[in-house]
Coordinates of C-alpha atoms in Angstrom, one line a residue:
M1062 CA 297.8 126.1 149.6
F1063 CA 298.3 129.6 148.0
V1064 CA 301.6 128.2 147.1
A1065 CA 300.3 125.0 145.7
G1066 CA 298.0 127.2 143.4
L1067 CA 300.8 129.1 141.9
E1068 CA 303.5 125.9 141.4
R1069 CA 299.8 124.5 139.6
I1070 CA 299.7 128.3 137.4
G1071 CA 303.5 127.5 136.6
F1072 CA 302.4 123.8 135.4
A1073 CA 299.8 125.3 133.3
A1074 CA 301.6 127.7 131.7
Q1075 CA 304.8 125.3 131.1
H1076 CA 301.6 123.5 129.2
I1077 CA 301.8 126.6 126.8
W1078 CA 305.5 127.0 126.4
N1079 CA 306.3 123.4 125.8
G1080 CA 303.5 123.5 122.9
S1081 CA 300.7 121.1 124.2
A1082 CA 298.3 122.7 125.2
R1083 CA 296.4 126.3 123.5
R1084 CA 294.8 127.6 125.7
V1085 CA 295.5 126.5 129.7
L1086 CA 292.9 127.8 133.1
A1087 CA 294.8 127.6 136.5
H1088 CA 293.4 128.7 140.2
A1089 CA 295.3 130.0 143.1
T1090 CA 293.5 130.1 146.8
S1091 CA 294.1 131.3 150.2
G1092 CA 292.7 132.8 153.3
P1093 CA 290.8 131.0 156.1
A1094 CA 286.9 130.9 153.1
L1095 CA 289.3 130.7 150.7
Q1096 CA 288.4 133.8 150.2
Q1097 CA 291.7 135.5 148.0
N1098 CA 291.7 133.7 144.4
L1099 CA 293.3 133.8 142.0
V1100 CA 291.8 132.3 138.2
A1101 CA 294.7 132.3 134.9
V1102 CA 293.5 131.9 131.8
M1103 CA 296.7 131.9 129.2
E1104 CA 296.8 131.2 125.6
R1105 CA 299.3 130.7 122.6
K1106 CA 298.7 133.0 119.9
N1107 CA 300.2 131.5 117.0

């Protein structure tokens, strides 16, 4: 499940790189009780 979340973080980064978004939020989680979390907020600066 964590790999799918990391893929979503990559998709969010693509929105920053291609200019379709200024700020994005992405989340990945793993573990038996989903106790391992990674939250990424990325922002493009002009």
